[in-house]
PDB file of C-alpha atoms in Angstrom:
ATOM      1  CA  UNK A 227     -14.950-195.937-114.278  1.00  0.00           C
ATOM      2  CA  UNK A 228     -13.793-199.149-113.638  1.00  0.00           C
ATOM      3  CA  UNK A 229     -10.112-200.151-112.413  1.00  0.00           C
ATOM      4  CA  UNK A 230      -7.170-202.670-113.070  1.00  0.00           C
ATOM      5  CA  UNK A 231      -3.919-203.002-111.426  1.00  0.00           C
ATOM      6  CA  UNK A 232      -0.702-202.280-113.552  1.00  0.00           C
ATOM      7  CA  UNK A 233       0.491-205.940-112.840  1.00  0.00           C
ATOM      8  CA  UNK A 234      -3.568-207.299-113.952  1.00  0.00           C
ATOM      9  CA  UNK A 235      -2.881-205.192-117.655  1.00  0.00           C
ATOM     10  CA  UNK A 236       0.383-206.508-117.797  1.00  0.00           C
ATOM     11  CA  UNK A 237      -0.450-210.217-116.848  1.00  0.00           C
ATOM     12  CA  UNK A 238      -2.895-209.945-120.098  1.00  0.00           C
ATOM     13  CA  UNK A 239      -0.118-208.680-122.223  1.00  0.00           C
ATOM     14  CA  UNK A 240       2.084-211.397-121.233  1.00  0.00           C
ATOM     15  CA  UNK A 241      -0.650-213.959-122.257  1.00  0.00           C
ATOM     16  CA  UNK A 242      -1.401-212.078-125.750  1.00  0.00           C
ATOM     17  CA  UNK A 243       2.397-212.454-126.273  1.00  0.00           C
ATOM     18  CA  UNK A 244       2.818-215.922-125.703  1.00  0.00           C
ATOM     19  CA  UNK A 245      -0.121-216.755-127.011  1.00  0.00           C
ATOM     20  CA  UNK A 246       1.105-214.931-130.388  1.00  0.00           C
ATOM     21  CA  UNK A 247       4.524-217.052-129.727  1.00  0.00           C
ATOM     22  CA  UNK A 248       3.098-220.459-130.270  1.00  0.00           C
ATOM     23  CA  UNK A 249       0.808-219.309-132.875  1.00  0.00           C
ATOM     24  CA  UNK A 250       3.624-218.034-134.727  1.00  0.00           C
ATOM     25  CA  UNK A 251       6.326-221.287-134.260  1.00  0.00           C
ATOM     26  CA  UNK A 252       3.065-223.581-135.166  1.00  0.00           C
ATOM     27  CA  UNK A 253       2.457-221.225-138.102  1.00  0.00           C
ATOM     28  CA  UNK A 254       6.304-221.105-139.045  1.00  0.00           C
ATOM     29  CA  UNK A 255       6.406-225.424-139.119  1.00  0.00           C
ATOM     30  CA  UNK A 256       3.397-225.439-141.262  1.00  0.00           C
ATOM     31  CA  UNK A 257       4.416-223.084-143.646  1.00  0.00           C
ATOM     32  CA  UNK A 258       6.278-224.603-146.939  1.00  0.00           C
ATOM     33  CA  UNK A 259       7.423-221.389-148.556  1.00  0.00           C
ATOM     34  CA  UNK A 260      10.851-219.962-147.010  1.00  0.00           C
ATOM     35  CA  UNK A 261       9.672-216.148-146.512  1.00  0.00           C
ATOM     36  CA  UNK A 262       6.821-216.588-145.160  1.00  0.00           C
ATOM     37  CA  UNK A 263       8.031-219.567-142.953  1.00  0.00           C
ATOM     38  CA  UNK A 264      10.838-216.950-141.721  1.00  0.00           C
ATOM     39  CA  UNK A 265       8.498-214.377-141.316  1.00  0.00           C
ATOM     40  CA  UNK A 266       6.715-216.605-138.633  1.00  0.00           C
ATOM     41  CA  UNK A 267       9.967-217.900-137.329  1.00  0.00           C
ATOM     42  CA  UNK A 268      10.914-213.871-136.703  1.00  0.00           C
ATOM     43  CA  UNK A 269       7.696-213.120-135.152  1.00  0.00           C
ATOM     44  CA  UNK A 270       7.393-215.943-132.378  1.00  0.00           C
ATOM     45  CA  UNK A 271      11.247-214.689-131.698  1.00  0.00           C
ATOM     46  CA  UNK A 272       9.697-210.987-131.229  1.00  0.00           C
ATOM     47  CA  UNK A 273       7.002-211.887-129.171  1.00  0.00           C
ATOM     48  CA  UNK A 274       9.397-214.113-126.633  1.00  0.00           C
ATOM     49  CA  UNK A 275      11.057-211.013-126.062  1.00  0.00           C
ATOM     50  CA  UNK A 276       7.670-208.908-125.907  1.00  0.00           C
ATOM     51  CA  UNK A 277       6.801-211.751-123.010  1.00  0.00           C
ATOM     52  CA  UNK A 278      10.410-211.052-121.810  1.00  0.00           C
ATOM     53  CA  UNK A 279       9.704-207.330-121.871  1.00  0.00           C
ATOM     54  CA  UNK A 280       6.769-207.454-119.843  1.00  0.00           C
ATOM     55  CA  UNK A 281       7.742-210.116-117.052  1.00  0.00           C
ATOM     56  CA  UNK A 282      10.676-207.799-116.640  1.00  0.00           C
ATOM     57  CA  UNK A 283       8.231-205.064-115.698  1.00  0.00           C
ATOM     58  CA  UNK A 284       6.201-206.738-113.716  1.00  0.00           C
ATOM     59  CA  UNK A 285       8.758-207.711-111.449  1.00  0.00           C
ATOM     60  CA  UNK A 286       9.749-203.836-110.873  1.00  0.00           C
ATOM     61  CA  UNK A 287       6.328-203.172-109.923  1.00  0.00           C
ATOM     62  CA  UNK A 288       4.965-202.213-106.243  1.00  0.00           C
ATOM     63  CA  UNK A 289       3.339-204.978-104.443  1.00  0.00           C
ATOM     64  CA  UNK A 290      -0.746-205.352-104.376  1.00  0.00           C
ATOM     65  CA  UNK A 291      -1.126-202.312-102.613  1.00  0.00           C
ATOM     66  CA  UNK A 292       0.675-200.602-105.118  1.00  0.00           C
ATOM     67  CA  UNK A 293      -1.297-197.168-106.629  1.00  0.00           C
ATOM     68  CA  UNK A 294      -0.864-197.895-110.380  1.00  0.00           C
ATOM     69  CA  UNK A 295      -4.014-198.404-112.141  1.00  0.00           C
ATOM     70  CA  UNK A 296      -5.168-198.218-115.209  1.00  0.00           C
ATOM     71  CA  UNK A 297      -8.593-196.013-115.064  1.00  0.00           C
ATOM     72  CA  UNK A 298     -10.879-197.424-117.818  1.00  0.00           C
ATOM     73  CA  UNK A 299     -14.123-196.955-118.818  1.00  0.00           C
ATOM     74  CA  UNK A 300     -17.199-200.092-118.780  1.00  0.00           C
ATOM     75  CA  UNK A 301     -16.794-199.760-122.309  1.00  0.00           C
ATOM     76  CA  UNK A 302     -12.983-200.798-122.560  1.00  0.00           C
ATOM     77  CA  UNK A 303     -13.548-203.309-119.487  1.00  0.00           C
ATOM     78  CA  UNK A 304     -15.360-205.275-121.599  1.00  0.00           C
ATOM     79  CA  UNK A 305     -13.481-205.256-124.693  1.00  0.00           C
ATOM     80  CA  UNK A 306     -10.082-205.917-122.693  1.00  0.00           C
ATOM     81  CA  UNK A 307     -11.896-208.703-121.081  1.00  0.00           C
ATOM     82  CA  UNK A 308     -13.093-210.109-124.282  1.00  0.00           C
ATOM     83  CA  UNK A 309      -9.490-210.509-125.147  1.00  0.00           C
ATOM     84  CA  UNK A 310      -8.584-212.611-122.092  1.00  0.00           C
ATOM     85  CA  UNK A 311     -11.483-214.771-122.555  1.00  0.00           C
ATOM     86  CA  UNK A 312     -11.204-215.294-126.203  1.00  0.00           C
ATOM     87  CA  UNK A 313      -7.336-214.318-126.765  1.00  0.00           C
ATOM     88  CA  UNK A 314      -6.512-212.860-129.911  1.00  0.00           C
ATOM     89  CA  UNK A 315      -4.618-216.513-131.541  1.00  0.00           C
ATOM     90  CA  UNK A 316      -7.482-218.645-130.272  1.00  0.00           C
ATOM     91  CA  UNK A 317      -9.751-218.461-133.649  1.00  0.00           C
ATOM     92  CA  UNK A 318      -7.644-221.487-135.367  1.00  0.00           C
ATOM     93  CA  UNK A 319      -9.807-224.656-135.260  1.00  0.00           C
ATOM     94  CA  UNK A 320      -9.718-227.376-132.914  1.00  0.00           C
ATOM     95  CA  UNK A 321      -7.563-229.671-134.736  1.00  0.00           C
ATOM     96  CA  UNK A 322      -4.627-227.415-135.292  1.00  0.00           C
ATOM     97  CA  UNK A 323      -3.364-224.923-137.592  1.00  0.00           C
ATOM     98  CA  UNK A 324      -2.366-227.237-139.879  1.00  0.00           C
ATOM     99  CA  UNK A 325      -5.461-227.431-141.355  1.00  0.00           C
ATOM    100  CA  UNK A 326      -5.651-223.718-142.194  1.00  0.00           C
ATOM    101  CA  UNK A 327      -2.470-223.342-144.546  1.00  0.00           C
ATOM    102  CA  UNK A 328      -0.526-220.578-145.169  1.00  0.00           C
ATOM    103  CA  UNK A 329      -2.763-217.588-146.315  1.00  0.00           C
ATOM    104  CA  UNK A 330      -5.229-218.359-143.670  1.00  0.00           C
ATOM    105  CA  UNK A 331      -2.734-218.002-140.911  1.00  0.00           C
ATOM    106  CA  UNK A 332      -1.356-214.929-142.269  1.00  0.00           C
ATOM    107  CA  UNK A 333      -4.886-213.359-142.086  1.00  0.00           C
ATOM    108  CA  UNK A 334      -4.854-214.619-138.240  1.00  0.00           C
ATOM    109  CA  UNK A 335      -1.598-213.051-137.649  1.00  0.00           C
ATOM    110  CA  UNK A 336      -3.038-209.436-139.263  1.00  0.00           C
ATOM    111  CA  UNK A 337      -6.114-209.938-136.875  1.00  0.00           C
ATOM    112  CA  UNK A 338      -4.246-210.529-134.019  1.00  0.00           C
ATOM    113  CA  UNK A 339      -1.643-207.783-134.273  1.00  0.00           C
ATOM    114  CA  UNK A 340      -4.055-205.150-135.039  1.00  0.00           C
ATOM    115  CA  UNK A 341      -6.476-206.789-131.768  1.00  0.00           C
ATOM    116  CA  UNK A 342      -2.816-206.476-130.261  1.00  0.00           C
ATOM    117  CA  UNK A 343      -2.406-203.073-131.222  1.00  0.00           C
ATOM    118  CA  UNK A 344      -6.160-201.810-130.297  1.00  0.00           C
ATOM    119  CA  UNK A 345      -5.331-203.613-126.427  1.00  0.00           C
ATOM    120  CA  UNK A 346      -1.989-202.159-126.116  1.00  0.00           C
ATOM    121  CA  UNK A 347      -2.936-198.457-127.166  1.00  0.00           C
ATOM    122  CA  UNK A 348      -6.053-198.567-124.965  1.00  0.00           C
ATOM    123  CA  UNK A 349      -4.000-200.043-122.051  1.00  0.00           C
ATOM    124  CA  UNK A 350      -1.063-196.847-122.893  1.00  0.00           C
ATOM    125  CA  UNK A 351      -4.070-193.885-122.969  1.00  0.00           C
ATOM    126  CA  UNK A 352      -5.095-195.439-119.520  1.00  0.00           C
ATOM    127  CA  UNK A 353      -2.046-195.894-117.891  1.00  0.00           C
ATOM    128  CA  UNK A 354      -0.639-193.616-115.185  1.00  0.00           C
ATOM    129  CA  UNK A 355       2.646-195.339-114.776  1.00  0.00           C
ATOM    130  CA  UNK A 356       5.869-194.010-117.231  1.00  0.00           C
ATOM    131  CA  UNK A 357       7.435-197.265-116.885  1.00  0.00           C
ATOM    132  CA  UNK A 358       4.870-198.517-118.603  1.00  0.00           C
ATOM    133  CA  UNK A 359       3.624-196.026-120.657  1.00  0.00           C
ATOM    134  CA  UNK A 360       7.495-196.080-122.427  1.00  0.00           C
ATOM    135  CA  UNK A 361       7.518-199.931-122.731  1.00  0.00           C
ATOM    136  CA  UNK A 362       4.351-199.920-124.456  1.00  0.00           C
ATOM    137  CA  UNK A 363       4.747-196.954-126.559  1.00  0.00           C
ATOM    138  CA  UNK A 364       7.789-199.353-127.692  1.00  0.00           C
ATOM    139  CA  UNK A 365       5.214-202.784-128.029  1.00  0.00           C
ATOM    140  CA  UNK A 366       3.047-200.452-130.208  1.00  0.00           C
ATOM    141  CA  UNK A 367       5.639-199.859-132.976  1.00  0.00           C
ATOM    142  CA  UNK A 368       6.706-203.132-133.071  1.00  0.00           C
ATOM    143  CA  UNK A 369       3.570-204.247-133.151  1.00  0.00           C
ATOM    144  CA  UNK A 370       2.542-202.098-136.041  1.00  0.00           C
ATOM    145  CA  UNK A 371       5.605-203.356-137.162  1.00  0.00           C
ATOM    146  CA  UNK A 372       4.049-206.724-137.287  1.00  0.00           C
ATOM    147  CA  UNK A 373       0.850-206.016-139.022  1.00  0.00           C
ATOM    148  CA  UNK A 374       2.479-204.321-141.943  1.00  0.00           C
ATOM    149  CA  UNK A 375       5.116-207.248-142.337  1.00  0.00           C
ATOM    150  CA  UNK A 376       1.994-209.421-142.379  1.00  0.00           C
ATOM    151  CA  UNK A 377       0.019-207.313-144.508  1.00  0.00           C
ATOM    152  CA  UNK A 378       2.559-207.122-147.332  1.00  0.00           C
ATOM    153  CA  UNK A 379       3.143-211.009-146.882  1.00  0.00           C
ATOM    154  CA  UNK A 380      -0.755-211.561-147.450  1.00  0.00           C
ATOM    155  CA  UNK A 381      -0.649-209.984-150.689  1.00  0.00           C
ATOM    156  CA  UNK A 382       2.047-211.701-152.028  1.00  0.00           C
ATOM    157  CA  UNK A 383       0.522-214.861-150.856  1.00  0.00           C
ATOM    158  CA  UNK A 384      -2.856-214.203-152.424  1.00  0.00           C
ATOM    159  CA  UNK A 385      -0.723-214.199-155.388  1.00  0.00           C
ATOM    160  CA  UNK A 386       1.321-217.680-154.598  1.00  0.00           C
ATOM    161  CA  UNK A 387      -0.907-219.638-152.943  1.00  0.00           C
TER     162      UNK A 387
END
């Protein structure tokens, strides 16, 4: 079994969620149809006050010495680790995401919610904190939330675009 602080968890939520952010608000200016550009608009408002959400807990944490940790397995290590180093957004090429379009970025966003999803339920069965376990319970739905809205949105786009 390997270990990670409550605050180290947290600190790599906070980066998924603003990384989603300013995928989404690059996403939403790119975007030339009105739903799906306020679909993106909605989203990078959501995961501001994800980020929100978690700084807020992190602050209420114990210091370093603090006994909440996350008890993980190799196995998970490695996979939560592969999200810091890769992050979930970071699969849009190096000039921008203009040069995806519209359908392209909504198939990032469904990746990236249900990557979301998969780091956020691991990082729930492991924790031993309430506090946290309640707040992301809630990051869960809304995350699942997400991937539908997204989901539904591809479709229609595979039909527009």
């Amino acid at each position: 079994m390997k270990f990670l602080s409550d605050s180290e968890v947290i600190t790599v939520a906070m980066n998924l969620e603003e990384e989603g952010a300013k995928f989404y608000e690059e996403a939403a200016k790119i975007s030339k149809n009105k739903e799906t550009k306020d679909i993106f608009s909605r989203l990078k408002k959501e995961e501001d006050e994800h980020y929100k959400t978690f700084k807020e807990l992190l602050e209420t944490l114990p210091g370093a010495d603090s006994k909440g940790y996350f008890d993980i397995s190799e196995e998970i290590s490695a996979y939560l680790n592969s999200l810091v180093d890769s992050g979930v957004f970071k699969n849009t090429p190096k000039a921008g995401i203009k040069q995806l379009g519209e359908a392209a970025a909504l198939r990032i966003g469904v990746n990236a919610e249900r990557d979301s999803i998969l780091f956020y339920t691991q990082a729930h069965i492991a924790s031993t904190n309430p506090q946290g376990r309640e707040v992301l319970s809630r990051i869960i739905d809304i995350e699942k939330e997400h991937l539908v809205t997204l989901t539904n949105r591809l479709r229609i786009a595979r039909k527009l675009f």
